[in-house]
Coordinates of C-alpha atoms and ligand atoms in Angstrom, one line a residue:
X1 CA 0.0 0.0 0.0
X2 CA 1.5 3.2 -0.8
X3 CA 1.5 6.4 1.2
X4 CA -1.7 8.1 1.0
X5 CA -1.6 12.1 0.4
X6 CA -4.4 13.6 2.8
X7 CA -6.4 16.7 1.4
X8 CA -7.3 19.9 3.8
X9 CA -10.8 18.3 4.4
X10 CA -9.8 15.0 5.2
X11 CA -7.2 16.8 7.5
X12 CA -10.2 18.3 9.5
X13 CA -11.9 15.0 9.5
X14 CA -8.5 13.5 11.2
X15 CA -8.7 16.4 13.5
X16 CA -12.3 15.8 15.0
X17 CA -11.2 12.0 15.1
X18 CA -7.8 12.9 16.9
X19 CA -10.3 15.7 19.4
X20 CA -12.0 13.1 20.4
X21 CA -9.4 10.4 21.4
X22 CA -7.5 13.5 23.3
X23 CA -11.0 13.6 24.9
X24 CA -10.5 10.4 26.6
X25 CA -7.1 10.9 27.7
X26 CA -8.2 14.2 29.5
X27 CA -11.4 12.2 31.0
X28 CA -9.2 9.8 32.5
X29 CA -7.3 11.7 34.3
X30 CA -8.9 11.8 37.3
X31 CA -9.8 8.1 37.1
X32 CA -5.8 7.3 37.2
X33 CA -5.0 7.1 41.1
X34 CA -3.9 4.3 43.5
X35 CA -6.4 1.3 44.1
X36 CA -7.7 1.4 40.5
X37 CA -7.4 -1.6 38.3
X38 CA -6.2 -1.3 34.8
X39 CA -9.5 -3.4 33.5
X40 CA -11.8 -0.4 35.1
X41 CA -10.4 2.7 33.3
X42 CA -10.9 0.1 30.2
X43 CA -14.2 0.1 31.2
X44 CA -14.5 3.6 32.0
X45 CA -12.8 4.6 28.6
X46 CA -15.0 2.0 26.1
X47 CA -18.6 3.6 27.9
X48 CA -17.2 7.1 27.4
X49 CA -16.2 6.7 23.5
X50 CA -19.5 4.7 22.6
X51 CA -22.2 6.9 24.4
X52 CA -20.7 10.0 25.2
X53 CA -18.3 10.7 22.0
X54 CA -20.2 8.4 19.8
X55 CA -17.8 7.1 18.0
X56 CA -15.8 3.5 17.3
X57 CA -12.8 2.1 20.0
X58 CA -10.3 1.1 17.0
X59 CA -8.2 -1.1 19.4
X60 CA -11.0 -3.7 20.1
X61 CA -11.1 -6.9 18.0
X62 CA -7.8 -5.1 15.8
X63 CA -5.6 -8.2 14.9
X64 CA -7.6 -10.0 17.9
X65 CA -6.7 -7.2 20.8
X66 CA -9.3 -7.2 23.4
X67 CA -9.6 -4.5 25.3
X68 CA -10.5 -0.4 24.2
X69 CA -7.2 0.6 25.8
X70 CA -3.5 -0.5 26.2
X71 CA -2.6 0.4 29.5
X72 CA 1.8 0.3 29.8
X73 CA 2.7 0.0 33.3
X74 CA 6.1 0.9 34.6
X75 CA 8.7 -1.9 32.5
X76 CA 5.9 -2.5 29.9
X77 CA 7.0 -0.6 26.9
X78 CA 3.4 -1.0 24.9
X79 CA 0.2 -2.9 24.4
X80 CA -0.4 -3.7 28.2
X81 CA -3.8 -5.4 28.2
X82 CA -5.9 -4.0 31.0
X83 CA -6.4 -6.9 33.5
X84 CA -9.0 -6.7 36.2
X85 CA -6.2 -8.5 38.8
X86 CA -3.8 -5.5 37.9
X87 CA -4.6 -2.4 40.4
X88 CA -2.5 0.9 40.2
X89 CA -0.3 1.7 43.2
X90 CA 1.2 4.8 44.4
X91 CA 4.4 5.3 42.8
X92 CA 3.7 3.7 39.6
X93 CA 4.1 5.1 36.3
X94 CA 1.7 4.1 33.5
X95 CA 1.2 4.5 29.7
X96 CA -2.8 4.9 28.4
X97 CA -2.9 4.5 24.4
X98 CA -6.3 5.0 22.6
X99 CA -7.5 5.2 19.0
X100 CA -10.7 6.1 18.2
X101 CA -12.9 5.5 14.3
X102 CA -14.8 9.0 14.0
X103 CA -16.6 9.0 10.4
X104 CA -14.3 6.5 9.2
X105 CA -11.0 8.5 9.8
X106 CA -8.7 7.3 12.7
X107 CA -7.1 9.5 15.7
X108 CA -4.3 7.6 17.9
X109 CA -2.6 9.4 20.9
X110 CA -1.6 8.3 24.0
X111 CA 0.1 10.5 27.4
X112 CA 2.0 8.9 30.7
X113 CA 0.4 9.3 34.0
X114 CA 1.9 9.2 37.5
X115 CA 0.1 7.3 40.1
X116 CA -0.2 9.1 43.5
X117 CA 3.2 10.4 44.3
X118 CA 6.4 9.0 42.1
X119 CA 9.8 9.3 42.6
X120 CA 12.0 11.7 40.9
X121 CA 13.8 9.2 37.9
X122 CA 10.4 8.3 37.1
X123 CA 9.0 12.0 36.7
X124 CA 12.4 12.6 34.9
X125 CA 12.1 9.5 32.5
X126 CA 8.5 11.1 31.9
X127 CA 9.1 14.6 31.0
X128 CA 12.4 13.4 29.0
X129 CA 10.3 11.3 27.1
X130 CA 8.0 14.1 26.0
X131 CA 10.3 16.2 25.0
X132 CA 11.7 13.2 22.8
X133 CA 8.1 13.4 21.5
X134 CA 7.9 17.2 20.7
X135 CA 11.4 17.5 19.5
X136 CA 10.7 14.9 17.0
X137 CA 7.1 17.2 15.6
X138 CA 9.1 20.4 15.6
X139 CA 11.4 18.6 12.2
X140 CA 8.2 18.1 10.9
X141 CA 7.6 19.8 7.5
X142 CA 7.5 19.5 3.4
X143 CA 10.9 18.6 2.2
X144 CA 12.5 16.9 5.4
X145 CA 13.3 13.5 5.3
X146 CA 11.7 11.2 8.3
X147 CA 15.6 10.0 9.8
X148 CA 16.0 14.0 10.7
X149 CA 12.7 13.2 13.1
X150 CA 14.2 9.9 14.3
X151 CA 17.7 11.5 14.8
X152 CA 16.4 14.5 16.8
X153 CA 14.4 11.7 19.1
X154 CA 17.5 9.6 19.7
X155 CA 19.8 12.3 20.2
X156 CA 17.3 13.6 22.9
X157 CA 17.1 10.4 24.5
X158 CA 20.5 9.3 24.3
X159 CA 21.6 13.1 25.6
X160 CA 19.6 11.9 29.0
X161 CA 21.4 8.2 29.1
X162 CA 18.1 6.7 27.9
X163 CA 17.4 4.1 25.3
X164 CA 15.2 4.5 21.8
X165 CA 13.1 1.7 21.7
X166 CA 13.5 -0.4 18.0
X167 CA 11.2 -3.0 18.1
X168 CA 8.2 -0.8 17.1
X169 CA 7.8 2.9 15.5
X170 CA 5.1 5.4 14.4
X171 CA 3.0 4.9 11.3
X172 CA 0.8 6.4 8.6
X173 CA -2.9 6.6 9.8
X174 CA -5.6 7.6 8.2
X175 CA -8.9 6.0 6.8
X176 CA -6.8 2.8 7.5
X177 CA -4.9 2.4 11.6
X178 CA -1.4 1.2 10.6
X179 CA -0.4 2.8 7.2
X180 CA 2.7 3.7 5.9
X181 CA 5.7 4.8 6.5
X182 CA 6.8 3.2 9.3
X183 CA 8.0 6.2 11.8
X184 CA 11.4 4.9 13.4
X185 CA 12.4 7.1 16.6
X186 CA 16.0 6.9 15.7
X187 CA 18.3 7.0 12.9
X188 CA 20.2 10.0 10.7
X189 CA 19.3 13.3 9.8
X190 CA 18.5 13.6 6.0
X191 CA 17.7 10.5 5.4
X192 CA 14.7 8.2 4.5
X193 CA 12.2 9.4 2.8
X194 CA 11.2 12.9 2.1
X195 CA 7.7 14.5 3.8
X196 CA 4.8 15.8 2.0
X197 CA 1.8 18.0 2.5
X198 CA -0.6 16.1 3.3
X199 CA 0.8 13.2 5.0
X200 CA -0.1 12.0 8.3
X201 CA 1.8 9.9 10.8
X202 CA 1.7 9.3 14.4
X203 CA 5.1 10.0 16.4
X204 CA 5.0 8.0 20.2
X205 CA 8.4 7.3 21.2
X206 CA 9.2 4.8 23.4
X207 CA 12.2 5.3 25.5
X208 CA 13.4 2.9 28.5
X209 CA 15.8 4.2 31.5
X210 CA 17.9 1.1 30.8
X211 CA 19.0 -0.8 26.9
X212 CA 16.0 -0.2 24.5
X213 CA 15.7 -4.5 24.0
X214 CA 12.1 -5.3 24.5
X215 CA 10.4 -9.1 24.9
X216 CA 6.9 -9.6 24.1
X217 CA 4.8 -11.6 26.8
X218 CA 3.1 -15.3 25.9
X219 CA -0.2 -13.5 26.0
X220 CA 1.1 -12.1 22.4
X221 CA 0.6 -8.3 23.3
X222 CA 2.3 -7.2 26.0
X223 CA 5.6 -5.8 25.2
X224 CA 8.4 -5.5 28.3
X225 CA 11.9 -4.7 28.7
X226 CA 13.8 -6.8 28.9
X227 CA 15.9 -5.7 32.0
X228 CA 13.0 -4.8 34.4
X229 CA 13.6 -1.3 34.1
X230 CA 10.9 1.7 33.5
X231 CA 9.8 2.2 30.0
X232 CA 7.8 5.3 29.0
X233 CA 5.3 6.5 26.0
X234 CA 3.5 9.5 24.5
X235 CA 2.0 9.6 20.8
X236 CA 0.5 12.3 18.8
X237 CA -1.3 11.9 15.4
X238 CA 0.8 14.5 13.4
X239 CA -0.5 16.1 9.5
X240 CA 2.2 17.4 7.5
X241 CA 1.1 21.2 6.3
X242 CA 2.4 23.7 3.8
X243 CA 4.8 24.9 6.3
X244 CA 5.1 22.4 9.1
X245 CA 2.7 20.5 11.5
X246 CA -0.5 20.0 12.6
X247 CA -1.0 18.1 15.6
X248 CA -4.3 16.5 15.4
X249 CA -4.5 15.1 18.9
X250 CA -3.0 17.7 20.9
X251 CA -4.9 18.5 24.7
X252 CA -5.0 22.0 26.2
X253 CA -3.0 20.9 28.9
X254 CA 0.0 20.6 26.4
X255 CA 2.3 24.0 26.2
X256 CA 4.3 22.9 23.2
Ligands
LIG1 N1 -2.3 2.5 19.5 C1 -1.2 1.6 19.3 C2 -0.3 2.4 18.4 O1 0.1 3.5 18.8 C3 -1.6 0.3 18.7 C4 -2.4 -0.5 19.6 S1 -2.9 -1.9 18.7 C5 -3.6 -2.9 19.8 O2 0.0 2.2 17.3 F1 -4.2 -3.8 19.2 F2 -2.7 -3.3 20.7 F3 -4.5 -2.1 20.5
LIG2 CO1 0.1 4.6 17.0
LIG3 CO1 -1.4 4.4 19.9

């Protein structure tokens, strides 16, 4: 499938779809506190998108996932399935990913939250991790090549004596979830391929306080690192413009 060019209108589609999955991650917020288990802020989330926003949970029944949400908790890097015997605890750090179908057109985004009070690294590894995230946007524009986004990631990262996660990227999104290109959070500036108006991509990169190797669980989802340590995660669904970005899923909390 090649890349599919996105016109102005379709844009503004993507940006109701990527308003209303940035509505869910600003609901939650006050759902994400010690004694909560990860299977009830799915619960939470999946009655919020299909009565209140009216719209489609993308993540349920995708290549047999089963839940609305992937909820990443402390060494899980992504795809955490929310589990009714896995309650949040003060201290903890966690990852909520959510992609909702608005009108056919997809919106993917996900943030990190801190439960109850958490230590220092961990608020570090956090706010590090979003600037990896925003750093990577700011390259975006017609005629720069997607390894200047990945290098300004990694350097970031790296910078901080943190790891880029290469197991799994960004992608295209659009009318269809995963699309191409593939978004890799590391690599060289100026090369790979060159942006056009008109493309859209998510950028969420994962970075881990330890090496960047992952291992995925035997339930086939959830993604760890391998050496135990913290792992964080934000995503944005991104549209390239005449002269720069759009970020389709960004929350008013965000000062970017
Ligand atoms: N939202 C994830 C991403 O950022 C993908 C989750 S797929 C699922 O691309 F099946 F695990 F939900
Ligand atoms: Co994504
Ligand atoms: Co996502």
């Amino acid at each position: 499938m090649p890349i599919t060019i996105k016109t102005k209108k379709d844009i503004e589609n993507m940006r109701i779809a990527g308003q209303k999955a940035a509505a869910v991650l600003n609901m939650l917020d006050k759902y994400v506190v010690p004694g909560i288990t990860t299977e009830e802020l799915d619960k939470i989330a999946f009655d919020y998108i299909t009565r209140d926003l009216k719209c489609i949970p993308a993540n349920v029944g995708y290549n047999g996932y089963p839940k609305t949400l992937c909820t990443s908790l402390n060494s899980v890097i992504c795809h955490g399935i929310p589990s009714e015997s896995q309650t949040l605890k003060d201290g903890d750090i966690l990852n909520i990913d959510v992609t909702v179908i608005e009108n056919k057109w997809h919106g993917d985004t996900s943030k990190m939250y801190a439960v109850g009070k958490i230590q220092n690294f961990a608020k570090r590894l956090i706010n590090v991790t979003q600037e990896c995230m925003y750093q990577g946007i700011k390259k975006v524009r017609p005629g720069e090549k997607l390894g200047t986004i990945g290098s300004a990631i990694q350097k970031h990262a790296e910078n901080n004596h943190y790891s880029v996660v290469r197991d799994y990227c960004g992608h295209g999104i659009g009318k269809v979830y995963h699309e191409e290109p593939q978004v890799l959070h590391y690599g060289n500036p100026g090369e790979g391929l060159m942006l056009e108006e008109g493309m859209c991509f998510t950028i969420e990169p994962m970075i881990n306080l330890g090496s960047y190797h992952s291992k995925l669980l035997d339930d086939g989802w959830t993604v760890v690192t391998k050496d135990g340590k913290l792992s964080a995660q934000w995503e944005h669904t991104i549209a390239v413009t005449a002269d720069g970005y759009d970020i389709l899923t960004l929350r008013e909390e965000e000062e970017i």
